[in-house]
Amino acid sequence: MKRVLCLLLIACSIHVWGQDFASKFMEQCAKEDGEIQCQTVSPIMMEKLMDTMTTPNGDRDEEVPEYLLSKLKSARIITATKQSEKLFREAEQLIEKNKNRFSPLVENQPGQNNKVFVRKHDEVIRELVVLNLNPDEKTLTIVNLTGNMDDRFMKILSSGKLKQD
């Protein structure tokens, strides 16, 4: 009986903690009227996006798409055009509630509309969450990447081009 309870407890904890941020946010905040949209970017679409990356002289670096795709497991983009400020605050609260899992990538200032958080394990970023509120357009965008992202991945992602290490 104890073994069954332990297995059940482990299975429940994997289910609860196994969700990425986008899934958890959609579970808690998505309304039936379609105010929030969540798009999962397929591997084929990721390849097409990577095909658009070029080096400064306009040549495409074949190594960049392959490397970036090898580090990603999933990419989800959440957008909301109604109640975007309220949903931005809810996303912040969800991150705060899970502060033992997520930490800011850079120090976020209060009232800032762009925030980046990471979930790390052994110095490897397992999950990257970008919260962006555009108050002028009243739009919330959340980008959620999961995988095994290292420093090189982050350099490429932040620069849009391959930097020689």
PDB file of C-alpha atoms in Angstrom:
ATOM      1  CA  MET A   1       0.000   0.000   0.000  1.00  0.00           C
ATOM      2  CA  LYS A   2       2.830   2.395   0.864  1.00  0.00           C
ATOM      3  CA  ARG A   3       4.469   1.707  -2.507  1.00  0.00           C
ATOM      4  CA  VAL A   4       1.268   2.486  -4.347  1.00  0.00           C
ATOM      5  CA  LEU A   5       0.864   5.753  -2.434  1.00  0.00           C
ATOM      6  CA  CYS A   6       4.489   6.711  -3.119  1.00  0.00           C
ATOM      7  CA  LEU A   7       4.109   5.970  -6.830  1.00  0.00           C
ATOM      8  CA  LEU A   8       0.872   7.945  -6.939  1.00  0.00           C
ATOM      9  CA  LEU A   9       2.527  10.873  -5.176  1.00  0.00           C
ATOM     10  CA  ILE A  10       5.479  10.804  -7.605  1.00  0.00           C
ATOM     11  CA  ALA A  11       3.131  10.634 -10.593  1.00  0.00           C
ATOM     12  CA  CYS A  12       1.127  13.597  -9.300  1.00  0.00           C
ATOM     13  CA  SER A  13       4.246  15.657  -8.659  1.00  0.00           C
ATOM     14  CA  ILE A  14       5.547  14.919 -12.164  1.00  0.00           C
ATOM     15  CA  HIS A  15       2.189  15.981 -13.589  1.00  0.00           C
ATOM     16  CA  VAL A  16       2.108  19.220 -11.574  1.00  0.00           C
ATOM     17  CA  TRP A  17       5.761  20.151 -12.074  1.00  0.00           C
ATOM     18  CA  GLY A  18       6.028  18.632 -15.558  1.00  0.00           C
ATOM     19  CA  GLN A  19       4.028  21.434 -17.150  1.00  0.00           C
ATOM     20  CA  ASP A  20       5.806  24.298 -18.808  1.00  0.00           C
ATOM     21  CA  PHE A  21       4.887  27.869 -17.922  1.00  0.00           C
ATOM     22  CA  ALA A  22       2.648  28.335 -20.980  1.00  0.00           C
ATOM     23  CA  SER A  23       0.562  25.266 -20.137  1.00  0.00           C
ATOM     24  CA  LYS A  24       0.168  26.323 -16.523  1.00  0.00           C
ATOM     25  CA  PHE A  25      -0.731  29.901 -17.502  1.00  0.00           C
ATOM     26  CA  MET A  26      -3.319  28.710 -20.032  1.00  0.00           C
ATOM     27  CA  GLU A  27      -4.793  26.306 -17.487  1.00  0.00           C
ATOM     28  CA  GLN A  28      -5.213  29.074 -14.918  1.00  0.00           C
ATOM     29  CA  CYS A  29      -6.026  32.083 -17.093  1.00  0.00           C
ATOM     30  CA  ALA A  30      -7.546  30.997 -20.404  1.00  0.00           C
ATOM     31  CA  LYS A  31     -11.154  31.980 -20.877  1.00  0.00           C
ATOM     32  CA  GLU A  32     -13.625  30.122 -23.042  1.00  0.00           C
ATOM     33  CA  ASP A  33     -14.346  33.231 -25.117  1.00  0.00           C
ATOM     34  CA  GLY A  34     -10.954  33.071 -26.840  1.00  0.00           C
ATOM     35  CA  GLU A  35      -9.325  36.121 -25.234  1.00  0.00           C
ATOM     36  CA  ILE A  36      -6.024  34.276 -24.994  1.00  0.00           C
ATOM     37  CA  GLN A  37      -4.379  32.425 -27.874  1.00  0.00           C
ATOM     38  CA  CYS A  38      -1.609  29.847 -27.438  1.00  0.00           C
ATOM     39  CA  GLN A  39       0.360  28.710 -30.477  1.00  0.00           C
ATOM     40  CA  THR A  40       2.786  25.832 -30.298  1.00  0.00           C
ATOM     41  CA  VAL A  41       5.475  26.263 -32.921  1.00  0.00           C
ATOM     42  CA  SER A  42       6.113  22.980 -34.683  1.00  0.00           C
ATOM     43  CA  PRO A  43       9.616  21.735 -35.522  1.00  0.00           C
ATOM     44  CA  ILE A  44       8.923  22.369 -39.219  1.00  0.00           C
ATOM     45  CA  MET A  45       7.919  25.963 -38.505  1.00  0.00           C
ATOM     46  CA  MET A  46      11.000  26.384 -36.310  1.00  0.00           C
ATOM     47  CA  GLU A  47      13.154  25.222 -39.217  1.00  0.00           C
ATOM     48  CA  LYS A  48      11.475  27.760 -41.504  1.00  0.00           C
ATOM     49  CA  LEU A  49      12.072  30.527 -38.946  1.00  0.00           C
ATOM     50  CA  MET A  50      15.703  29.520 -38.610  1.00  0.00           C
ATOM     51  CA  ASP A  51      16.084  29.668 -42.392  1.00  0.00           C
ATOM     52  CA  THR A  52      15.508  33.415 -42.178  1.00  0.00           C
ATOM     53  CA  MET A  53      18.498  34.015 -39.898  1.00  0.00           C
ATOM     54  CA  THR A  54      21.448  35.488 -41.765  1.00  0.00           C
ATOM     55  CA  THR A  55      24.942  36.650 -40.953  1.00  0.00           C
ATOM     56  CA  PRO A  56      25.806  40.382 -41.193  1.00  0.00           C
ATOM     57  CA  ASN A  57      27.004  40.016 -44.824  1.00  0.00           C
ATOM     58  CA  GLY A  58      23.702  38.415 -45.835  1.00  0.00           C
ATOM     59  CA  ASP A  59      24.929  34.821 -46.061  1.00  0.00           C
ATOM     60  CA  ARG A  60      23.054  32.179 -44.168  1.00  0.00           C
ATOM     61  CA  ASP A  61      25.113  30.291 -41.623  1.00  0.00           C
ATOM     62  CA  GLU A  62      24.133  26.625 -41.916  1.00  0.00           C
ATOM     63  CA  GLU A  63      25.294  25.908 -38.363  1.00  0.00           C
ATOM     64  CA  VAL A  64      22.887  28.343 -36.648  1.00  0.00           C
ATOM     65  CA  PRO A  65      19.504  26.709 -37.426  1.00  0.00           C
ATOM     66  CA  GLU A  66      20.757  23.207 -36.748  1.00  0.00           C
ATOM     67  CA  TYR A  67      22.360  24.222 -33.461  1.00  0.00           C
ATOM     68  CA  LEU A  68      19.344  26.201 -32.198  1.00  0.00           C
ATOM     69  CA  LEU A  69      16.877  23.471 -33.144  1.00  0.00           C
ATOM     70  CA  SER A  70      19.016  20.838 -31.425  1.00  0.00           C
ATOM     71  CA  LYS A  71      18.674  22.763 -28.145  1.00  0.00           C
ATOM     72  CA  LEU A  72      14.885  23.297 -28.245  1.00  0.00           C
ATOM     73  CA  LYS A  73      12.180  20.876 -27.185  1.00  0.00           C
ATOM     74  CA  SER A  74       9.185  23.192 -27.502  1.00  0.00           C
ATOM     75  CA  ALA A  75       8.251  26.751 -28.301  1.00  0.00           C
ATOM     76  CA  ARG A  76       4.921  28.298 -27.353  1.00  0.00           C
ATOM     77  CA  ILE A  77       3.669  31.800 -27.925  1.00  0.00           C
ATOM     78  CA  ILE A  78       0.729  33.179 -25.969  1.00  0.00           C
ATOM     79  CA  THR A  79      -0.985  36.383 -27.065  1.00  0.00           C
ATOM     80  CA  ALA A  80      -3.834  38.331 -25.544  1.00  0.00           C
ATOM     81  CA  THR A  81      -5.424  41.531 -26.820  1.00  0.00           C
ATOM     82  CA  LYS A  82      -8.074  41.913 -24.148  1.00  0.00           C
ATOM     83  CA  GLN A  83      -7.297  42.566 -20.492  1.00  0.00           C
ATOM     84  CA  SER A  84      -3.601  42.417 -21.388  1.00  0.00           C
ATOM     85  CA  GLU A  85      -2.419  44.374 -18.340  1.00  0.00           C
ATOM     86  CA  LYS A  86      -4.432  42.174 -15.974  1.00  0.00           C
ATOM     87  CA  LEU A  87      -3.086  39.026 -17.654  1.00  0.00           C
ATOM     88  CA  PHE A  88       0.475  40.398 -17.510  1.00  0.00           C
ATOM     89  CA  ARG A  89       0.083  40.814 -13.738  1.00  0.00           C
ATOM     90  CA  GLU A  90      -1.339  37.283 -13.482  1.00  0.00           C
ATOM     91  CA  ALA A  91       1.686  35.943 -15.384  1.00  0.00           C
ATOM     92  CA  GLU A  92       3.978  37.814 -12.981  1.00  0.00           C
ATOM     93  CA  GLN A  93       2.076  36.338 -10.041  1.00  0.00           C
ATOM     94  CA  LEU A  94       2.388  32.831 -11.472  1.00  0.00           C
ATOM     95  CA  ILE A  95       6.151  33.330 -11.810  1.00  0.00           C
ATOM     96  CA  GLU A  96       6.285  34.711  -8.250  1.00  0.00           C
ATOM     97  CA  LYS A  97       4.285  31.756  -6.966  1.00  0.00           C
ATOM     98  CA  ASN A  98       6.900  29.482  -8.561  1.00  0.00           C
ATOM     99  CA  LYS A  99       9.957  31.528  -7.577  1.00  0.00           C
ATOM    100  CA  ASN A 100      11.659  28.347  -6.397  1.00  0.00           C
ATOM    101  CA  ARG A 101      11.608  27.237 -10.060  1.00  0.00           C
ATOM    102  CA  PHE A 102      12.062  30.507 -11.965  1.00  0.00           C
ATOM    103  CA  SER A 103      14.557  33.306 -11.540  1.00  0.00           C
ATOM    104  CA  PRO A 104      14.999  36.529 -13.502  1.00  0.00           C
ATOM    105  CA  LEU A 105      17.579  36.283 -16.290  1.00  0.00           C
ATOM    106  CA  VAL A 106      18.367  39.949 -15.707  1.00  0.00           C
ATOM    107  CA  GLU A 107      17.231  42.076 -12.789  1.00  0.00           C
ATOM    108  CA  ASN A 108      13.709  43.291 -13.558  1.00  0.00           C
ATOM    109  CA  GLN A 109      12.654  46.751 -12.458  1.00  0.00           C
ATOM    110  CA  PRO A 110       9.166  47.249 -10.963  1.00  0.00           C
ATOM    111  CA  GLY A 111       6.722  48.505 -13.579  1.00  0.00           C
ATOM    112  CA  GLN A 112       8.857  47.196 -16.438  1.00  0.00           C
ATOM    113  CA  ASN A 113       6.861  45.743 -19.354  1.00  0.00           C
ATOM    114  CA  ASN A 114       9.542  43.307 -20.556  1.00  0.00           C
ATOM    115  CA  LYS A 115      10.637  40.525 -18.224  1.00  0.00           C
ATOM    116  CA  VAL A 116      12.710  37.412 -18.830  1.00  0.00           C
ATOM    117  CA  PHE A 117      12.804  34.438 -16.485  1.00  0.00           C
ATOM    118  CA  VAL A 118      14.637  31.134 -16.620  1.00  0.00           C
ATOM    119  CA  ARG A 119      14.394  27.745 -15.000  1.00  0.00           C
ATOM    120  CA  LYS A 120      17.852  26.221 -14.684  1.00  0.00           C
ATOM    121  CA  HIS A 121      19.250  22.861 -13.760  1.00  0.00           C
ATOM    122  CA  ASP A 122      23.031  22.453 -13.432  1.00  0.00           C
ATOM    123  CA  GLU A 123      23.661  25.801 -15.189  1.00  0.00           C
ATOM    124  CA  VAL A 124      21.642  24.700 -18.226  1.00  0.00           C
ATOM    125  CA  ILE A 125      18.512  26.676 -18.955  1.00  0.00           C
ATOM    126  CA  ARG A 126      15.622  24.218 -19.173  1.00  0.00           C
ATOM    127  CA  GLU A 127      12.935  26.846 -19.689  1.00  0.00           C
ATOM    128  CA  LEU A 128      12.938  30.467 -20.853  1.00  0.00           C
ATOM    129  CA  VAL A 129       9.889  32.682 -20.287  1.00  0.00           C
ATOM    130  CA  VAL A 130       9.618  36.134 -21.837  1.00  0.00           C
ATOM    131  CA  LEU A 131       6.740  38.356 -20.682  1.00  0.00           C
ATOM    132  CA  ASN A 132       6.035  41.402 -22.846  1.00  0.00           C
ATOM    133  CA  LEU A 133       3.266  43.930 -22.326  1.00  0.00           C
ATOM    134  CA  ASN A 134       2.705  46.543 -25.020  1.00  0.00           C
ATOM    135  CA  PRO A 135       0.324  49.035 -23.366  1.00  0.00           C
ATOM    136  CA  ASP A 136       0.006  51.141 -26.539  1.00  0.00           C
ATOM    137  CA  GLU A 137      -1.364  48.204 -28.517  1.00  0.00           C
ATOM    138  CA  LYS A 138      -2.921  46.602 -25.426  1.00  0.00           C
ATOM    139  CA  THR A 139      -1.204  43.327 -26.231  1.00  0.00           C
ATOM    140  CA  LEU A 140       0.386  40.705 -24.014  1.00  0.00           C
ATOM    141  CA  THR A 141       2.913  38.309 -25.535  1.00  0.00           C
ATOM    142  CA  ILE A 142       4.475  35.426 -23.662  1.00  0.00           C
ATOM    143  CA  VAL A 143       7.201  33.373 -25.322  1.00  0.00           C
ATOM    144  CA  ASN A 144       7.970  30.069 -23.617  1.00  0.00           C
ATOM    145  CA  LEU A 145      10.921  27.958 -24.802  1.00  0.00           C
ATOM    146  CA  THR A 146      11.914  24.637 -23.283  1.00  0.00           C
ATOM    147  CA  GLY A 147      14.992  22.561 -23.948  1.00  0.00           C
ATOM    148  CA  ASN A 148      18.658  22.452 -23.025  1.00  0.00           C
ATOM    149  CA  MET A 149      19.786  26.005 -23.679  1.00  0.00           C
ATOM    150  CA  ASP A 150      23.377  26.948 -22.920  1.00  0.00           C
ATOM    151  CA  ASP A 151      25.329  30.216 -23.038  1.00  0.00           C
ATOM    152  CA  ARG A 152      26.017  29.869 -26.758  1.00  0.00           C
ATOM    153  CA  PHE A 153      22.307  29.390 -27.454  1.00  0.00           C
ATOM    154  CA  MET A 154      21.494  32.529 -25.452  1.00  0.00           C
ATOM    155  CA  LYS A 155      24.153  34.551 -27.299  1.00  0.00           C
ATOM    156  CA  ILE A 156      22.763  33.484 -30.664  1.00  0.00           C
ATOM    157  CA  LEU A 157      19.194  34.112 -29.557  1.00  0.00           C
ATOM    158  CA  SER A 158      19.925  37.564 -28.163  1.00  0.00           C
ATOM    159  CA  SER A 159      22.046  38.701 -31.103  1.00  0.00           C
ATOM    160  CA  GLY A 160      20.169  37.040 -33.962  1.00  0.00           C
ATOM    161  CA  LYS A 161      23.484  35.866 -35.436  1.00  0.00           C
ATOM    162  CA  LEU A 162      26.196  33.359 -34.698  1.00  0.00           C
ATOM    163  CA  LYS A 163      29.081  34.723 -32.636  1.00  0.00           C
ATOM    164  CA  GLN A 164      32.399  32.962 -32.703  1.00  0.00           C
ATOM    165  CA  ASP A 165      33.321  31.661 -29.261  1.00  0.00           C
TER     166      ASP A 165
END
